[in-house]
Tab-separated table of C-alpha atoms and ligand atoms in Angstrom:
chain	number	residue	atom	x	y	z
I	177	MET	CA	0.020	-0.183	0.014
I	178	LYS	CA	1.185	3.539	-0.826
I	179	ARG	CA	2.058	5.639	2.178
I	180	ILE	CA	2.093	9.362	3.496
I	181	LEU	CA	3.977	10.351	6.332
I	182	SER	CA	4.719	13.498	8.381
I	183	GLY	CA	5.920	14.585	11.681
I	184	ILE	CA	5.733	17.507	14.118
I	185	GLN	CA	8.276	18.375	16.857
I	186	PRO	CA	6.918	18.679	20.457
I	187	THR	CA	8.872	21.882	20.951
I	188	GLY	CA	5.875	24.181	21.898
I	189	SER	CA	2.179	24.288	22.141
I	190	LEU	CA	0.597	23.826	18.754
I	191	ASN	CA	-0.335	27.356	17.244
I	192	ILE	CA	-2.672	28.153	14.544
I	193	GLY	CA	0.218	28.456	12.157
I	194	THR	CA	0.920	24.702	12.460
I	195	TYR	CA	-2.599	23.846	12.634
I	196	LEU	CA	-3.667	25.720	9.319
I	197	GLY	CA	-0.324	24.994	7.656
I	198	SER	CA	-0.035	21.302	8.581
I	199	VAL	CA	-2.565	19.541	10.810
I	200	LYS	CA	-5.507	20.709	8.945
I	201	ASN	CA	-3.892	19.488	5.731
I	202	PHE	CA	-3.487	16.007	7.099
I	203	VAL	CA	-6.931	15.899	8.239
I	204	LYS	CA	-8.084	16.927	4.629
I	205	LEU	CA	-5.756	14.218	3.127
I	206	GLN	CA	-6.682	11.355	5.168
I	207	ASP	CA	-10.213	11.834	3.615
I	208	GLU	CA	-9.128	12.726	0.076
I	209	MET	CA	-6.608	10.055	-0.369
I	210	PRO	CA	-8.226	6.751	0.768
I	211	ASP	CA	-5.764	4.527	-1.116
I	212	TYR	CA	-2.957	5.736	1.003
I	213	GLU	CA	-1.871	4.397	4.598
I	214	PHE	CA	-1.037	7.439	6.839
I	215	PHE	CA	1.785	7.677	9.432
I	216	ILE	CA	1.889	10.709	11.651
I	217	PHE	CA	4.338	11.004	14.479
I	218	ILE	CA	5.468	13.177	17.238
I	219	ALA	CA	9.312	13.881	16.431
I	220	ASP	CA	10.650	13.919	20.010
I	221	LEU	CA	14.055	12.916	18.886
I	222	HIS	CA	14.245	15.924	16.751
I	223	ALA	CA	13.256	18.007	19.712
I	224	ILE	CA	16.234	17.111	21.754
I	225	THR	CA	18.776	18.331	19.289
I	226	VAL	CA	18.609	21.663	21.313
I	227	PRO	CA	18.416	21.486	25.113
I	228	LYS	CA	15.030	20.582	26.534
I	229	ASP	CA	13.401	20.497	29.961
I	230	LYS	CA	12.502	16.873	30.889
I	231	GLN	CA	9.000	17.746	32.453
I	232	LYS	CA	8.135	20.112	29.675
I	233	LEU	CA	8.815	17.744	26.947
I	234	ARG	CA	6.951	14.921	28.369
I	235	LYS	CA	3.993	17.201	28.802
I	236	LEU	CA	4.338	18.466	25.140
I	237	ILE	CA	4.498	15.037	23.674
I	238	LYS	CA	1.157	13.967	25.210
I	239	GLU	CA	-0.282	17.296	24.429
I	240	LEU	CA	0.616	17.143	20.880
I	241	ALA	CA	-0.796	13.577	20.446
I	242	ALA	CA	-4.167	14.661	22.041
I	243	LEU	CA	-4.308	17.640	19.903
I	244	TYR	CA	-3.786	15.748	16.632
I	245	ILE	CA	-6.837	13.558	17.431
I	246	ALA	CA	-8.801	16.524	18.748
I	247	CYS	CA	-8.079	18.408	15.365
I	248	GLY	CA	-9.780	15.583	13.614
I	249	LEU	CA	-7.124	13.021	12.646
I	250	ASP	CA	-9.006	9.569	12.614
I	251	PRO	CA	-7.021	7.045	14.483
I	252	GLU	CA	-8.750	4.361	12.573
I	253	ARG	CA	-7.243	5.915	9.512
I	254	VAL	CA	-3.843	7.183	10.855
I	255	ASN	CA	-1.118	5.464	12.555
I	256	LEU	CA	-0.229	7.873	15.372
I	257	PHE	CA	3.016	7.125	17.241
I	258	ILE	CA	5.905	8.751	18.962
I	259	GLN	CA	9.191	8.761	17.303
I	260	SER	CA	11.395	7.645	19.996
I	261	GLU	CA	9.287	4.579	20.793
I	262	VAL	CA	10.174	3.147	17.504
I	263	PRO	CA	13.821	2.258	17.563
I	264	ALA	CA	14.493	1.881	13.863
I	265	HIS	CA	14.448	5.770	13.434
I	266	ALA	CA	17.703	6.431	15.178
I	267	GLN	CA	19.139	3.101	13.723
I	268	MET	CA	18.416	4.110	10.246
I	269	SER	CA	19.553	7.648	10.762
I	270	TYR	CA	23.108	6.395	11.547
I	271	LEU	CA	23.077	4.265	8.411
I	272	LEU	CA	22.035	7.254	6.342
I	273	GLN	CA	24.776	9.470	7.885
I	274	CYS	CA	27.195	7.027	6.426
I	275	ASN	CA	25.668	7.834	3.061
I	276	SER	CA	25.514	11.603	3.465
I	277	TYR	CA	28.275	14.363	3.239
I	278	ILE	CA	29.261	16.958	5.564
I	279	GLY	CA	29.059	19.537	2.834
I	280	GLU	CA	25.377	18.771	2.027
I	281	LEU	CA	24.307	19.017	5.718
I	282	GLU	CA	26.236	22.387	6.158
I	283	ARG	CA	24.058	23.901	3.460
I	284	MET	CA	20.783	23.289	5.417
I	285	THR	CA	19.452	26.724	6.117
I	286	GLN	CA	17.744	25.669	9.146
I	287	TYR	CA	21.010	24.225	10.557
I	288	LYS	CA	22.588	27.464	9.851
I	289	ASP	CA	19.757	29.511	11.609
I	290	LYS	CA	19.397	27.270	14.618
I	291	SER	CA	23.293	26.840	15.119
I	292	ARG	CA	23.788	30.546	15.108
I	293	LYS	CA	21.108	30.922	17.880
I	294	GLN	CA	22.585	28.269	20.239
I	295	GLU	CA	24.451	29.693	23.141
I	296	THR	CA	25.711	26.650	24.869
I	297	GLY	CA	27.370	25.055	21.764
I	298	VAL	CA	25.939	23.338	18.748
I	299	THR	CA	25.339	19.594	19.169
I	300	VAL	CA	26.148	16.887	16.602
I	301	GLY	CA	22.497	15.968	16.742
I	302	LEU	CA	21.532	19.458	15.491
I	303	PHE	CA	23.812	18.857	12.620
I	304	THR	CA	22.646	15.424	11.643
I	305	TYR	CA	18.986	16.292	12.275
I	306	PRO	CA	18.316	16.009	8.432
I	307	THR	CA	19.450	12.396	8.273
I	308	LEU	CA	17.102	11.544	11.134
I	309	MET	CA	14.255	13.015	9.124
I	310	ALA	CA	15.323	11.251	6.046
I	311	ALA	CA	15.360	8.070	8.146
I	312	ASP	CA	11.730	8.926	9.271
I	313	ILE	CA	10.544	9.127	5.705
I	314	LEU	CA	12.499	6.340	4.081
I	315	LEU	CA	11.799	3.737	6.752
I	316	TYR	CA	8.061	3.862	5.555
I	317	ASP	CA	8.797	4.128	1.818
I	318	ALA	CA	6.451	7.263	2.099
I	319	GLU	CA	5.562	8.585	-1.329
I	320	TYR	CA	4.144	11.907	-0.167
I	321	VAL	CA	5.352	14.052	2.740
I	322	PRO	CA	3.034	16.909	3.774
I	323	VAL	CA	5.104	19.771	5.200
I	324	GLY	CA	5.270	23.432	5.271
I	325	GLN	CA	7.611	25.533	2.959
I	326	ASP	CA	10.412	25.623	5.534
I	327	GLN	CA	10.977	21.800	5.355
I	328	LYS	CA	11.410	21.705	1.601
I	329	GLN	CA	15.089	21.726	1.601
I	330	HIS	CA	15.196	18.906	4.056
I	331	LEU	CA	12.908	16.833	1.772
I	332	GLU	CA	15.167	17.650	-1.289
I	333	LEU	CA	18.084	16.309	0.699
I	334	THR	CA	16.189	13.190	1.566
I	335	ARG	CA	15.333	12.543	-2.072
I	336	ASP	CA	19.130	12.992	-2.866
I	337	ILE	CA	20.162	10.517	0.023
I	338	ALA	CA	17.430	8.118	-1.317
I	339	GLN	CA	18.511	8.271	-4.820
I	340	ARG	CA	22.203	7.828	-3.831
I	341	VAL	CA	21.400	4.834	-1.823
I	342	ASN	CA	19.249	3.319	-4.544
I	343	ASN	CA	22.221	3.506	-6.941
I	344	LYS	CA	24.622	2.037	-4.602
I	345	TYR	CA	22.324	-0.731	-3.002
I	346	ASN	CA	19.920	-1.582	-5.821
I	347	ASP	CA	16.603	0.412	-5.342
I	348	ILE	CA	15.760	0.036	-1.835
I	349	PHE	CA	13.814	3.145	-0.956
I	350	THR	CA	10.856	4.968	-2.338
I	351	VAL	CA	11.980	8.427	-3.425
I	352	PRO	CA	9.501	10.865	-1.429
I	353	LYS	CA	7.771	13.892	-2.837
I	354	PRO	CA	6.885	16.943	-0.681
I	355	LEU	CA	3.245	18.056	-0.597
I	356	ILE	CA	2.849	21.734	0.271
I	357	ALA	CA	-0.420	23.130	0.966
I	358	GLU	CA	-1.007	26.113	-1.410
I	359	VAL	CA	-2.723	28.611	0.741
I	360	GLY	CA	-1.612	28.934	4.336
I	361	ALA	CA	1.543	27.007	3.539
I	362	LYS	CA	2.901	29.855	5.760
I	363	ILE	CA	1.028	31.762	8.374
I	364	GLN	CA	3.042	34.784	9.725
I	365	SER	CA	3.492	36.035	13.135
I	366	LEU	CA	0.751	38.383	14.554
I	367	LYS	CA	3.584	40.841	15.641
I	368	ASP	CA	5.897	40.812	12.817
I	369	PRO	CA	4.208	39.670	9.561
I	370	THR	CA	7.464	39.240	7.841
I	371	LYS	CA	8.423	36.305	9.972
I	372	LYS	CA	6.565	33.038	10.233
I	373	MET	CA	4.297	32.252	13.271
I	374	SER	CA	6.447	30.082	15.343
I	375	LYS	CA	6.167	27.952	18.492
I	376	SER	CA	9.611	29.271	19.640
I	377	ASP	CA	9.105	32.918	19.176
I	378	ASP	CA	9.798	34.723	22.414
I	379	ASN	CA	6.958	37.036	21.938
I	380	VAL	CA	3.748	35.121	23.149
I	381	LYS	CA	1.724	37.846	21.451
I	382	SER	CA	2.968	36.722	17.961
I	383	ARG	CA	0.703	33.652	17.961
I	384	ILE	CA	-2.473	32.074	18.889
I	385	ASN	CA	-2.152	28.531	20.516
I	386	LEU	CA	-4.893	25.992	20.098
I	387	LEU	CA	-5.376	25.788	23.662
I	388	ASP	CA	-5.720	29.567	24.398
I	389	PRO	CA	-8.821	30.658	26.047
I	390	GLU	CA	-11.423	32.807	24.275
I	391	ASN	CA	-10.289	36.258	25.599
I	392	ILE	CA	-6.657	35.558	24.662
I	393	ILE	CA	-7.600	34.587	21.155
I	394	LYS	CA	-9.705	37.610	20.538
I	395	LYS	CA	-7.135	39.906	22.287
I	396	ARG	CA	-4.296	38.567	20.154
I	397	ILE	CA	-6.277	39.236	16.873
I	398	ARG	CA	-7.265	42.796	18.041
I	399	SER	CA	-3.583	43.616	18.629
I	400	ALA	CA	-2.219	42.026	15.507
I	401	VAL	CA	0.030	44.307	13.645
I	402	THR	CA	-1.640	45.764	10.471
I	403	ASP	CA	-0.966	49.089	8.689
I	404	SER	CA	-2.283	52.628	8.687
I	405	LEU	CA	-4.256	52.236	5.256
I	406	GLY	CA	-7.320	50.754	7.080
I	407	THR	CA	-8.646	48.876	4.141
I	408	ILE	CA	-9.391	45.066	3.897
I	409	LYS	CA	-7.288	44.234	0.698
I	410	TYR	CA	-5.052	41.180	-0.036
I	411	ASP	CA	-1.614	42.363	-0.984
I	412	PRO	CA	0.947	40.016	0.647
I	413	GLU	CA	3.860	41.881	-0.842
I	414	LYS	CA	3.247	45.248	0.419
I	415	ARG	CA	0.610	44.688	3.213
I	416	GLU	CA	1.838	41.586	5.074
I	417	GLY	CA	-0.047	42.133	8.131
I	418	ILE	CA	-3.726	42.398	6.958
I	419	SER	CA	-2.999	39.876	4.060
I	420	ASN	CA	-1.900	37.365	6.873
I	421	LEU	CA	-5.007	37.871	8.836
I	422	MET	CA	-7.001	37.414	5.664
I	423	THR	CA	-5.202	34.273	4.966
I	424	ILE	CA	-6.173	33.045	8.424
I	425	TYR	CA	-9.802	34.052	7.724
I	426	SER	CA	-9.861	32.416	4.304
I	427	ILE	CA	-8.583	28.957	5.358
I	428	ILE	CA	-10.924	28.745	8.322
I	429	ALA	CA	-14.056	30.234	6.792
I	430	GLY	CA	-13.443	28.509	3.571
I	431	VAL	CA	-13.891	31.739	1.389
I	432	SER	CA	-11.878	33.503	-1.019
I	433	PHE	CA	-9.842	36.641	-0.677
I	434	ASP	CA	-12.202	38.193	-3.211
I	435	GLU	CA	-15.180	37.539	-1.036
I	436	ILE	CA	-13.520	38.711	2.078
I	437	GLU	CA	-12.683	42.053	0.160
I	438	GLU	CA	-16.297	42.426	-0.885
I	439	LYS	CA	-17.706	41.616	2.481
I	440	TYR	CA	-15.627	44.362	4.151
I	441	GLU	CA	-15.753	46.926	1.480
I	442	GLY	CA	-15.964	50.158	3.269
I	443	LYS	CA	-15.537	48.773	6.629
I	444	GLY	CA	-12.555	49.023	9.014
I	445	TYR	CA	-9.907	46.894	10.796
I	446	LYS	CA	-12.033	46.775	14.039
I	447	GLU	CA	-14.955	45.038	12.505
I	448	PHE	CA	-12.819	42.603	10.597
I	449	LYS	CA	-10.836	41.705	13.392
I	450	ASP	CA	-13.840	41.280	15.780
I	451	ASP	CA	-15.225	38.827	13.133
I	452	LEU	CA	-12.066	37.074	12.691
I	453	GLY	CA	-11.622	36.596	16.465
I	454	GLU	CA	-15.055	34.999	16.669
I	455	ILE	CA	-14.195	32.745	13.658
I	456	VAL	CA	-11.064	31.569	15.224
I	457	TYR	CA	-12.627	31.020	18.452
I	458	GLN	CA	-15.417	28.915	16.944
I	459	GLU	CA	-12.821	26.814	15.210
I	460	LEU	CA	-10.752	26.022	18.315
I	461	LYS	CA	-13.666	25.580	20.669
I	462	PRO	CA	-14.505	22.028	19.754
I	463	ILE	CA	-10.885	21.155	19.390
I	464	GLN	CA	-10.371	22.259	23.068
I	465	GLU	CA	-13.315	20.190	24.084
I	466	ARG	CA	-12.127	17.025	22.597
I	467	TYR	CA	-8.741	17.651	23.855
I	468	ASN	CA	-9.989	18.006	27.422
I	469	GLU	CA	-11.659	14.514	27.090
I	470	LEU	CA	-8.647	12.864	25.588
I	471	ILE	CA	-5.521	14.221	27.403
I	472	ASN	CA	-5.735	11.879	30.523
I	473	SER	CA	-7.707	9.052	28.989
I	474	LYS	CA	-6.887	5.556	28.311
I	475	GLU	CA	-8.201	5.945	24.801
I	476	LEU	CA	-5.165	8.091	23.955
I	477	ASP	CA	-2.701	5.497	25.242
I	478	GLU	CA	-4.286	2.823	23.239
I	479	ILE	CA	-4.251	4.977	20.115
I	480	LEU	CA	-0.459	5.482	20.529
I	481	ASP	CA	0.108	1.777	21.499
I	482	LYS	CA	-1.647	0.865	18.246
I	483	GLY	CA	0.394	3.377	16.153
I	484	GLN	CA	3.734	2.353	17.620
I	485	GLU	CA	2.970	-1.410	16.992
I	486	ARG	CA	2.198	-0.659	13.266
I	487	ALA	CA	5.139	1.601	12.941
I	488	PHE	CA	7.523	-0.714	14.721
I	489	LYS	CA	6.496	-3.498	12.228
I	490	VAL	CA	6.938	-1.535	9.058
I	491	SER	CA	10.216	0.212	10.069
I	492	GLN	CA	11.896	-2.840	11.458
I	493	LYS	CA	11.441	-4.651	8.185
I	494	LYS	CA	12.944	-1.905	6.034
I	495	LEU	CA	15.822	-1.455	8.550
I	496	TYR	CA	16.892	-5.057	8.400
I	497	LYS	CA	16.451	-5.062	4.657
I	498	PHE	CA	18.884	-2.130	4.415
I	499	MET	CA	21.299	-3.628	6.894
I	500	HIS	CA	21.331	-6.754	4.970
I	501	ARG	CA	22.012	-5.010	1.614
I	502	ILE	CA	24.852	-3.129	3.146
I	503	GLY	CA	26.447	-6.475	4.434
I	504	LEU	CA	25.943	-5.864	8.175
I	505	GLY	CA	25.381	-8.539	10.690
I	506	ARG	CA	25.066	-12.176	9.714
I	507	LYS	CA	23.411	-13.636	6.583
I	508	ARG	CA	20.031	-15.049	7.244
Q	290	AMP	P1	7.212	22.667	13.582
Q	290	AMP	O1	6.272	23.379	14.277
Q	290	AMP	O2	8.430	23.549	13.049
Q	290	AMP	O3	7.638	21.389	13.972
Q	290	AMP	O4	6.562	22.427	12.061
Q	290	AMP	C1	5.466	21.378	11.919
Q	290	AMP	C2	4.918	21.622	10.627
Q	290	AMP	O5	4.010	22.672	10.614
Q	290	AMP	C3	6.022	21.772	9.513
Q	290	AMP	O6	5.564	20.998	8.279
Q	290	AMP	C4	5.953	23.292	9.206
Q	290	AMP	O7	6.359	23.651	7.993
Q	290	AMP	C5	4.598	23.693	9.684
Q	290	AMP	N1	4.592	24.883	10.064
Q	290	AMP	C6	5.005	25.394	11.383
Q	290	AMP	N2	4.832	26.665	11.543
Q	290	AMP	C7	3.998	27.141	10.484
Q	290	AMP	C8	3.382	28.439	10.118
Q	290	AMP	N3	3.566	29.671	10.887
Q	290	AMP	N4	2.669	28.427	9.036
Q	290	AMP	C9	2.468	27.361	8.253
Q	290	AMP	N5	3.083	26.245	8.618
Q	290	AMP	C10	3.835	26.007	9.571
Q	291	LIG	N1	11.612	18.678	10.755
Q	291	LIG	C1	10.212	18.780	10.714
Q	291	LIG	C2	9.783	20.105	11.278
Q	291	LIG	O1	10.545	20.656	11.992
Q	291	LIG	C3	9.609	17.705	11.644
Q	291	LIG	C4	9.779	16.301	10.963
Q	291	LIG	C5	10.668	15.395	11.522
Q	291	LIG	C6	9.311	15.785	9.817
Q	291	LIG	N2	10.785	14.278	10.861
Q	291	LIG	C7	9.866	14.472	9.727
Q	291	LIG	C8	8.391	16.200	8.935
Q	291	LIG	C9	9.552	13.616	8.677
Q	291	LIG	C10	8.034	15.436	7.928
Q	291	LIG	C11	8.582	14.063	7.656
Q	291	LIG	O2	8.802	20.518	10.859
């Protein structure tokens, strides 16, 4: 069966950027692509490439799992699992490191950005991060990998590594393709609309988290940076702030930019923002309700156990196949 796979790092509470750019897309895909098997995982091994507090990490892993389901991932359709609970990922990452080059890893822009920001020294794990990501993908022979724009370069590297290994070891991996959502592939920060909305931004006002209460959601929208023109017009080049808010509006309400412009013709930011606050709140309310049911439930553990079992089986098989091709261990 053909497969689709993606992961999210448990590095901070999910915000509407990740939700609209990534999670909502999975939910749509699970219904639109019935011929594919889905694997979605929490990339906790990726998270520890920079220092993490133990208690916080634990909490975020669980929170993310519950949120995925609360956002509409169907556990009957999707294998949801935690990366570190499936040992083949780390093992495969090592094997791929032996088939990648320092030069190509040094070119990764995410590595360059993140290593510059590190105050306490850059770990080897941060450097080899893309080989772990390649392992995640290649272990499952994923044909499509839904990601945001920022992960495109890592996916291209994964394709290069897969092709290289295929040439050397006789076609062992499926070469994956990125699936990048068209609208909302990028939601920008509410405080600096030239930057992406990020879980790790120091300014909490830059984002709306999926678990934020109603008053915070509405406050964040009201205080979002726009400009002094006061008209609701989509122009992502010159008017990033209002265009970003319109993108959020458009994806959630399922209306086009033209329709939004028409609706708010002659009206100001206040009215638009009040409506958008309500729209975002109404979208998040049922997610929060379902999350509260799930977070400490046996149901969630059962979903994760089932996901782990399936992921273990598929990944272990691929790992052994590759080890065998390389000539590792004994011949069986
Ligand atoms: P991360 O939060 O960096 O682990 O990203 C998880 C997934 O969500 C990746 O595919 C990202 O590209 C995507 N993503 C993260 N932040 C945003 C954002 N502000 N807008 C759109 N997609 C995002
Ligand atoms: N690196 C991705 C991110 O930061 C998360 C990730 C890890 C991932 N492994 C993956 C995404 C495999 C897709 C496929 O967003």
